[in-house]
Structure formats: structure tokens, C-alpha cells
Tab-separated table of C-alpha atoms in Angstrom:
chain	number	residue	atom	x	y	z
T	42	MET	CA	102.884	96.399	76.399
T	43	ILE	CA	100.640	97.009	79.376
T	44	MET	CA	97.076	96.672	80.440
T	45	THR	CA	95.100	97.175	83.742
T	46	GLY	CA	92.014	96.501	85.363
T	47	LYS	CA	90.244	98.832	88.058
T	48	ASN	CA	89.094	98.304	91.764
T	49	ARG	CA	87.805	100.632	93.817
T	50	LEU	CA	87.252	99.467	97.330
T	51	SER	CA	85.624	100.315	100.168
T	52	GLY	CA	86.775	98.626	103.393
T	53	HIS	CA	86.521	95.294	102.167
T	54	PRO	CA	88.452	92.736	104.180
T	55	MET	CA	91.305	91.063	101.538
T	56	GLY	CA	91.427	87.594	101.278
T	57	LEU	CA	94.908	85.850	100.783
T	58	THR	CA	94.645	84.387	97.470
T	59	SER	CA	97.599	84.084	94.847
T	60	HIS	CA	99.363	87.327	94.403
T	61	PHE	CA	100.379	89.144	91.047
T	62	THR	CA	102.571	91.733	90.426
T	63	LEU	CA	103.278	94.968	88.181
T	64	LEU	CA	106.699	94.093	86.360
T	65	PHE	CA	108.036	96.951	83.982
T	66	MET	CA	110.293	94.802	81.895
T	67	ALA	CA	108.983	92.769	78.791
T	68	PHE	CA	105.588	92.532	77.435
T	69	ALA	CA	102.206	91.457	78.723
T	70	VAL	CA	98.351	92.122	78.921
T	71	PHE	CA	95.973	91.714	82.302
T	72	VAL	CA	92.999	92.451	83.754
T	73	ALA	CA	91.451	92.485	87.313
T	74	GLU	CA	89.803	90.286	88.959
T	75	SER	CA	86.580	91.263	91.576
T	76	PRO	CA	87.894	92.821	94.573
T	77	ASN	CA	87.033	89.982	97.029
T	78	THR	CA	89.867	88.079	95.171
T	79	LEU	CA	92.307	90.805	96.348
T	80	LEU	CA	95.383	90.754	98.427
T	81	ALA	CA	96.237	93.742	100.395
T	82	GLY	CA	99.716	93.859	101.911
T	83	ARG	CA	103.039	91.946	101.505
T	84	ARG	CA	105.403	90.423	103.181
T	85	LYS	CA	108.468	92.563	104.108
T	86	ASP	CA	110.690	90.036	103.048
T	87	ASP	CA	111.207	88.350	99.508
T	88	GLN	CA	109.685	84.909	99.965
T	89	ARG	CA	107.343	84.868	97.418
T	90	ASN	CA	109.014	82.993	94.666
T	91	ARG	CA	106.213	80.658	94.078
T	92	LYS	CA	106.768	79.106	89.956
T	93	ASP	CA	103.190	78.581	89.679
T	94	HIS	CA	102.796	82.588	89.640
T	95	ASP	CA	105.778	82.711	87.194
T	96	ASP	CA	103.533	83.056	84.302
T	97	LYS	CA	100.903	85.847	85.753
T	98	THR	CA	103.204	88.685	85.976
T	99	LEU	CA	102.402	91.915	84.345
T	100	GLN	CA	104.979	93.372	82.126
T	101	SER	CA	105.561	95.500	79.714
T	102	HIS	CA	107.367	95.803	76.267
T	103	TYR	CA	109.348	99.109	75.570
T	104	CYS	CA	107.741	100.737	78.679
T	105	GLY	CA	104.893	100.467	80.915
T	106	GLU	CA	102.693	102.804	82.775
T	107	ILE	CA	99.083	102.691	84.378
T	108	CYS	CA	96.850	105.382	84.779
T	109	TYR	CA	93.732	105.842	86.692
T	110	ARG	CA	91.638	108.388	85.811
T	111	PHE	CA	89.334	109.893	88.556
T	112	SER	CA	86.213	112.369	87.213
T	113	PRO	CA	85.180	113.826	89.475
T	114	ALA	CA	87.927	114.404	91.172
T	115	PRO	CA	87.979	112.802	94.588
T	116	PRO	CA	89.096	115.093	97.696
T	117	VAL	CA	92.658	115.440	98.021
T	118	THR	CA	93.623	118.130	100.823
T	119	THR	CA	94.610	115.173	102.920
T	120	GLY	CA	95.692	111.780	101.706
T	121	THR	CA	97.905	108.596	101.809
T	122	LEU	CA	99.517	106.703	98.767
T	123	GLN	CA	101.641	103.843	99.272
T	124	ALA	CA	102.819	100.700	97.382
T	125	TRP	CA	104.721	97.622	97.581
T	126	PHE	CA	107.929	97.418	95.113
T	127	LYS	CA	111.256	95.755	94.146
T	128	LEU	CA	113.885	96.840	92.077
T	129	THR	CA	115.052	95.049	89.371
T	130	ILE	CA	118.249	96.900	87.993
T	131	SER	CA	121.025	98.109	89.837
T	132	PRO	CA	121.380	101.854	90.665
T	133	ALA	CA	124.258	102.064	88.118
T	134	ASP	CA	121.991	101.158	85.489
T	135	PHE	CA	119.645	104.004	85.802
T	136	ASN	CA	122.442	106.129	83.635
T	137	ILE	CA	122.405	108.913	86.139
T	138	GLY	CA	123.841	112.064	83.810
T	139	GLU	CA	123.152	110.790	80.788
T	140	ARG	CA	120.170	112.631	79.778
T	141	SER	CA	119.131	110.146	76.472
T	142	GLY	CA	119.279	107.639	78.546
T	143	ARG	CA	118.258	108.865	81.890
T	144	ARG	CA	115.432	106.748	83.896
T	145	MET	CA	112.800	107.037	86.468
T	146	PHE	CA	110.880	104.882	89.085
T	147	VAL	CA	107.517	106.580	89.548
T	148	PHE	CA	105.579	105.442	92.292
T	149	PHE	CA	103.208	107.807	92.062
T	150	HIS	CA	102.331	110.861	89.847
T	151	LEU	CA	99.177	112.280	90.807
T	152	SER	CA	97.836	115.381	88.371
T	153	LYS	CA	95.432	117.800	88.030
T	154	MET	CA	93.400	117.348	84.516
T	155	ASP	CA	91.788	120.266	82.343
T	156	SER	CA	87.981	119.553	81.147
T	157	ASP	CA	86.270	120.813	78.656
T	158	SER	CA	82.919	122.708	78.873
T	159	LYS	CA	80.638	119.756	79.926
T	160	GLY	CA	83.041	118.565	82.597
T	161	LYS	CA	84.846	115.861	80.258
T	162	SER	CA	88.462	114.971	80.850
T	163	ARG	CA	90.586	115.180	77.951
T	164	SER	CA	92.798	112.847	78.197
T	165	LYS	CA	93.246	110.399	75.485
T	166	SER	CA	95.812	112.269	73.517
T	167	LYS	CA	99.013	110.408	72.279
T	168	ARG	CA	100.865	112.805	74.026
T	169	LEU	CA	100.551	113.621	77.752
T	170	SER	CA	101.732	117.177	77.820
T	171	THR	CA	102.105	118.431	81.228
T	172	LYS	CA	99.845	121.681	80.167
T	173	LYS	CA	97.173	119.114	79.238
T	174	LEU	CA	97.362	117.372	82.847
T	175	GLY	CA	97.210	120.883	83.910
T	176	GLY	CA	100.253	120.408	86.560
T	177	THR	CA	101.296	118.203	89.048
T	178	ILE	CA	99.972	117.857	92.144
T	179	LEU	CA	102.311	115.424	93.657
T	180	SER	CA	105.126	112.591	92.861
T	181	LEU	CA	107.417	110.266	94.654
T	182	LYS	CA	109.759	109.036	92.162
T	183	LEU	CA	113.377	107.059	92.288
T	184	CYS	CA	115.455	109.022	89.896
T	185	GLU	CA	118.207	111.581	89.544
T	186	TYR	CA	118.714	114.890	91.767
T	187	ARG	CA	121.834	116.733	91.968
T	188	GLY	CA	124.325	114.117	89.733
T	189	SER	CA	122.930	111.265	92.033
T	190	LEU	CA	120.133	108.528	92.337
T	191	ALA	CA	117.645	109.759	95.078
T	192	LEU	CA	114.104	108.802	96.379
T	193	LYS	CA	112.455	112.232	95.068
T	194	THR	CA	109.555	114.133	96.000
T	195	VAL	CA	107.482	116.766	94.060
T	196	TRP	CA	104.717	119.452	95.135
T	197	ASN	CA	102.621	121.848	93.083
T	198	ASP	CA	105.680	120.809	90.149
T	199	GLU	CA	108.371	121.729	92.544
T	200	ILE	CA	110.843	119.197	94.238
T	201	VAL	CA	110.870	119.437	98.033
T	202	PRO	CA	114.496	119.367	98.661
T	203	LYS	CA	113.898	118.600	102.246
T	204	LEU	CA	112.049	115.622	101.691
T	205	ASN	CA	114.713	114.148	99.234
T	206	ILE	CA	116.551	110.895	100.206
T	207	PRO	CA	119.665	109.769	98.536
T	208	TYR	CA	119.815	106.543	97.407
T	209	ASP	CA	122.708	105.155	99.144
T	210	GLN	CA	120.909	106.006	102.762
T	211	LEU	CA	117.744	103.772	101.543
T	212	GLY	CA	119.945	101.056	101.620
T	213	TRP	CA	117.437	99.106	98.942
T	214	LYS	CA	119.143	96.050	97.637
T	215	VAL	CA	117.844	94.719	94.112
T	216	GLY	CA	115.404	91.979	94.217
T	217	GLN	CA	113.798	92.891	97.717
T	218	TRP	CA	110.674	93.938	98.554
T	219	TYR	CA	109.814	97.507	100.174
T	220	HIS	CA	106.762	99.246	100.873
T	221	VAL	CA	106.650	102.984	100.338
T	222	ALA	CA	104.741	105.865	101.341
T	223	LEU	CA	103.755	109.707	100.632
T	224	SER	CA	101.090	111.295	102.911
T	225	TRP	CA	100.240	114.832	102.893
T	226	VAL	CA	98.067	117.430	104.803
T	227	HIS	CA	97.086	120.471	102.693
T	228	SER	CA	95.147	123.347	104.724
T	229	SER	CA	95.395	127.060	104.054
T	230	ARG	CA	98.113	128.098	102.567
T	231	ARG	CA	100.170	124.897	104.537
T	232	VAL	CA	101.054	121.541	103.161
T	233	THR	CA	102.686	118.878	105.721
T	234	LEU	CA	104.475	115.965	103.919
T	235	LYS	CA	105.902	112.808	105.076
T	236	VAL	CA	107.878	109.919	103.151
T	237	TYR	CA	107.808	106.365	104.844
T	238	VAL	CA	109.597	103.257	104.110
T	239	ASN	CA	108.960	99.742	105.411
T	240	GLY	CA	106.266	101.769	107.699
T	241	VAL	CA	109.039	104.233	109.198
T	242	CYS	CA	108.606	107.862	108.654
T	243	LEU	CA	112.371	109.159	107.129
T	244	LYS	CA	111.163	112.488	106.252
T	245	SER	CA	108.320	115.141	107.317
T	246	TYR	CA	108.508	118.346	105.905
T	247	GLU	CA	105.854	121.534	106.708
T	248	MET	CA	106.093	124.354	104.184
T	249	ASP	CA	103.987	127.789	102.637
T	250	THR	CA	102.292	127.222	99.655
T	251	SER	CA	99.759	128.863	97.650
T	252	PHE	CA	98.712	126.018	95.522
T	253	SER	CA	95.089	125.049	95.810
T	254	VAL	CA	94.068	121.414	94.987
T	255	SER	CA	90.205	121.500	95.407
T	256	LYS	CA	89.723	123.141	92.242
T	257	ALA	CA	90.632	120.346	90.069
T	258	ASN	CA	87.701	118.473	87.870
T	259	ALA	CA	89.519	115.620	87.506
T	260	LEU	CA	92.745	113.813	88.329
T	261	LEU	CA	95.236	111.447	87.009
T	262	LEU	CA	97.111	108.942	89.148
T	263	ARG	CA	100.010	107.350	87.258
T	264	VAL	CA	101.997	104.413	88.387
T	265	GLY	CA	105.007	102.996	86.732
T	266	LYS	CA	108.243	104.772	85.169
T	267	VAL	CA	108.724	107.326	82.534
T	268	GLU	CA	111.360	109.602	81.353
T	269	GLY	CA	110.206	113.148	82.025
T	270	SER	CA	110.762	116.450	79.997
T	271	SER	CA	109.595	119.524	80.447
T	272	LYS	CA	106.616	119.358	77.606
T	273	THR	CA	105.743	115.773	77.729
T	274	MET	CA	105.767	112.646	79.627
T	275	GLN	CA	107.225	110.334	77.639
T	276	PHE	CA	108.747	106.761	78.235
T	277	ASP	CA	112.286	104.868	78.827
T	278	SER	CA	113.418	101.399	77.849
T	279	GLY	CA	114.448	98.528	80.065
T	280	SER	CA	113.428	97.009	83.448
T	281	LEU	CA	113.526	99.042	86.534
T	282	GLY	CA	111.349	96.904	89.030
T	283	ILE	CA	107.947	95.899	90.014
T	284	ILE	CA	105.315	97.248	91.605
T	285	ASP	CA	102.621	95.254	93.316
T	286	VAL	CA	99.985	96.399	95.967
T	287	VAL	CA	99.157	100.196	95.138
T	288	CYS	CA	96.475	101.927	97.554
T	289	TRP	CA	95.520	105.730	97.866
T	290	THR	CA	93.392	106.688	100.914
T	291	SER	CA	91.541	110.501	101.170
T	292	ARG	CA	93.122	110.359	104.925
T	293	VAL	CA	96.414	110.379	106.585
T	294	LEU	CA	97.417	106.895	107.823
T	295	SER	CA	98.632	106.775	111.019
T	296	ASP	CA	102.311	105.591	111.741
T	297	LYS	CA	100.829	102.300	113.669
T	298	GLU	CA	98.477	101.365	110.301
T	299	LEU	CA	101.357	102.310	107.697
T	300	LYS	CA	103.735	100.008	110.099
T	301	GLN	CA	101.095	97.055	109.703
T	302	PHE	CA	100.393	97.480	106.421
T	303	GLY	CA	104.231	98.025	105.360
T	304	THR	CA	105.047	94.458	107.276
T	305	VAL	CA	101.710	92.162	107.450
T	306	PRO	CA	98.709	91.069	105.343
T	307	ALA	CA	96.343	93.918	106.169
T	308	GLN	CA	92.635	94.735	105.540
T	309	CYS	CA	91.848	97.661	103.081
T	310	PRO	CA	92.288	100.637	105.265
T	311	PRO	CA	89.089	103.119	105.655
T	312	SER	CA	88.564	105.822	103.288
T	313	THR	CA	90.057	103.977	100.204
T	314	ILE	CA	90.070	105.928	97.142
T	315	LEU	CA	91.709	103.109	94.918
T	316	MET	CA	93.554	99.913	95.709
T	317	ASP	CA	94.869	97.473	93.060
T	318	THR	CA	96.677	94.135	93.503
T	319	PHE	CA	97.397	93.347	89.350
T	320	ASN	CA	95.280	90.180	89.767
T	321	LYS	CA	94.997	87.684	86.847
T	322	VAL	CA	97.866	88.283	84.312
T	323	GLN	CA	98.423	86.847	80.711
T	324	ILE	CA	101.416	86.822	79.268
T	325	ARG	CA	101.215	88.124	75.664
T	326	LYS	CA	105.047	88.239	73.922
T	327	LYS	CA	103.944	90.732	71.390
T	328	SER	CA	105.254	94.055	70.105
T	329	TRP	CA	102.634	96.607	68.925
T	330	THR	CA	103.065	99.326	66.207
T	331	LYS	CA	100.752	102.432	65.750
T	332	SER	CA	99.201	100.893	62.348
T	333	SER	CA	98.639	97.582	64.417
T	334	LEU	CA	96.906	98.953	67.378
T	335	ARG	CA	95.021	101.175	64.601
T	336	ASN	CA	93.600	98.265	62.898
T	337	LEU	CA	92.682	96.802	66.120
T	338	LYS	CA	90.567	99.397	66.879
T	339	THR	CA	88.907	99.788	63.395
T	340	ARG	CA	88.448	95.943	63.336
T	341	SER	CA	86.617	94.915	66.741
T	342	GLY	CA	87.189	97.978	68.969
T	343	LEU	CA	88.227	97.528	72.197
T	344	PRO	CA	86.239	96.786	75.347
T	345	GLU	CA	85.165	98.961	77.721
T	346	ASN	CA	86.775	99.801	81.464
T	347	GLY	CA	86.162	96.972	83.838
T	348	GLU	CA	85.449	94.472	81.004
T	349	THR	CA	87.041	91.467	81.296
T	350	LYS	CA	86.086	90.007	77.927
T	351	PRO	CA	89.661	89.943	75.862
T	352	VAL	CA	89.735	91.527	72.428
T	353	CYS	CA	92.367	89.678	69.983
T	354	GLY	CA	94.081	91.431	67.851
T	355	PRO	CA	97.195	90.578	65.553
T	356	ARG	CA	99.750	90.954	67.976
T	357	GLY	CA	98.045	89.927	71.273
T	358	THR	CA	95.241	90.280	73.429
T	359	ILE	CA	93.983	93.173	74.935
T	360	TYR	CA	91.545	94.119	78.112
T	361	GLY	CA	90.601	97.578	78.568
T	362	PRO	CA	91.191	101.096	76.819
T	363	ALA	CA	94.726	101.777	75.393
T	364	VAL	CA	96.730	104.084	73.905
T	365	LEU	CA	99.742	103.896	71.995
T	366	VAL	CA	102.373	106.604	73.111
T	367	GLY	CA	105.987	107.026	72.510
T	368	GLY	CA	108.076	106.817	69.389
T	369	SER	CA	108.028	108.233	65.715
T	370	GLU	CA	105.028	107.793	63.408
T	371	ASP	CA	107.099	105.097	62.144
T	372	ALA	CA	108.515	103.919	64.873
T	373	LYS	CA	108.761	99.944	64.933
T	374	LYS	CA	107.709	99.529	68.031
T	375	GLY	CA	105.292	101.750	70.736
T	376	ALA	CA	103.829	101.321	74.329
T	377	LEU	CA	100.592	100.662	75.258
T	378	GLN	CA	99.510	102.990	77.891
T	379	LEU	CA	96.494	102.201	79.927
T	380	TYR	CA	93.903	104.670	81.325
T	381	VAL	CA	91.256	103.273	84.231
T	382	ASP	CA	88.154	105.065	85.504
T	383	PRO	CA	88.031	103.686	88.902
């Protein structure tokens, strides 16, 4: 189970306070603190083993994903998405080639969202179909590509083969922190995409596109891990890794800026749309069923976006609105998906 808060910053300097991470592994709930307590930037090594923070890691039971909902949609003709992460399983455990157990580690998944006649986004369905989402603008994920594990880039629902990087070329090690970023510039019928790891541009590609990113009424940014199919975005189980700082800016950051953000603590970049460091986590070793979530909503309701007052239920504590997804109607376990209005 997974919960989230929200933070929208506009160039505020970030203090070096305690850190927390988003761990997709086994049951928890959290809410973000005020922006001035956040930490922007991480060390390039793994010197962050603090015992006093062991009980403040965001975890998920059965699956995990955070969804940031933007309505109206911010400008997306140019931008940069970046995050700090580390893997917690080996590449062999991604079950490449086994369709039923195949896994993805999704760093960013930015989609258009359909809207009703009043402009209100329809996003609280228990199943998130790609049709309802309105199509993928871009995504960056670690997943299968042609029978092996690779860092894969998608633009306009299409894989960009020129940007894909095989896992054995990345040299990533389990348990070590890395910084990853994806930038794009879209103008007329051309788009330029760049993939960065630890502040270094590994791949850059310019291509023709008829896709228009300016027509979206609302956007959904998804961070976490999902198992995809042609009709729905569902979830897999197990622990894939940890995502720490997530940042989205409405401009392309320079190589120097990305190098700085990817190696040392940095200020929130100008033109920031979203920055989240997943602060103030509380562990709740509980599982959720459709009936228990339904009873919780009926009995006490859920707090509005941004509230920090917890709502206690029979199986744990919830911060923020949640939707139970995945599994059948009589499934014993389900996953909580969080929507956030930045």
C-alpha cells in the first residue's frame, strides 16, 4: 500500500534536512511535509545508511505507484524529468521473457488525460486504461526490450529504439544510488530527446513527429512500477527499487545543471513544476481489500489533498485520497493507488 503528499516549489532553496525515500517493497503510508523541509539532491554514492531513518521509508505492499494529477495541464513542449533511485533486486529477478511475471521499474510516465464537458479530469477509475488516460506523452523505464533488460524511452506511445540503453551497458549495481533524467524539446514537427545518467548525456536523438503535446486539458505523471498491457496499466508484486527525489521542470536543464543535481545537494531548479522527496513516512504493516477500503470511505471518508490529518481504518492509516486497483473483486489483497493534485 502506498500513499503520497504533494509539493509544488518555485525556486525555493532546499535545506539539508533528514531524507526519506520511496521504497516499493512492503506496506506503508506517508504524507509530505512543508516545502521548506525538503531535501533537493542526493549524493552519488550510497553513504545514507542512517538507523534513525530506517522506520521512515515509504514502502508498498503488493505494488506501488504515485500519480500526480495536473489540471489544467502545465506546458509540456519542453521539459526535464529527473530522479534519484537504486535497485533492490538483481536484473535476473525481473523475469524477462516470462510474460505473466514480467516487471517494470518506471521512473516517469507522463500521460494525457481525457476530460468531461466541464473540464474535470476523469481519473478515479479503479482500472487505468490507456484510452482513458489519453495516450502516453513520454516515459522512461527499466524493462524488457527485445528479450533483455534495458533502459527504454517512449514518446507518443512509441518506443524510441535509438535511445534504448541495454542494462549491461549501464553498469548499475544493486543497492547503489544513481541519478537519471530525461529531457525533451518539441517544436512544430520535431522533437529532441536526451537521456542522462549521473549527469552525463548517454543518448540523444532528434526525430520527426506529428504528435501535439499542447492539446492536453490535464496530465498524469506516474512514478513507480507497473506491469503493462495493451488495455490496462496493472501492477506486479515484489520489490524492484527505491525512488528518492523526483523533479519536473518546464524547461530543458543544461548539462551543467544536471551534473550538479546528479552529484551534490542542489537548490530547486527554476521553472519547477513538481518536486517531491517523500518526507515524513509512517510504516503500517497492513494489507487492504476492496471491502476494507470501501468501509473506510463509508465510515469516515478520506482527507482532501494536502491534509496531514490521518484517517484511521481497520487496517492501517491513510493520508490523502486513494483508489484500490489490481486483483479480482474477491482478491484478498489489493494495491492502493494515490492521486495528487500539485
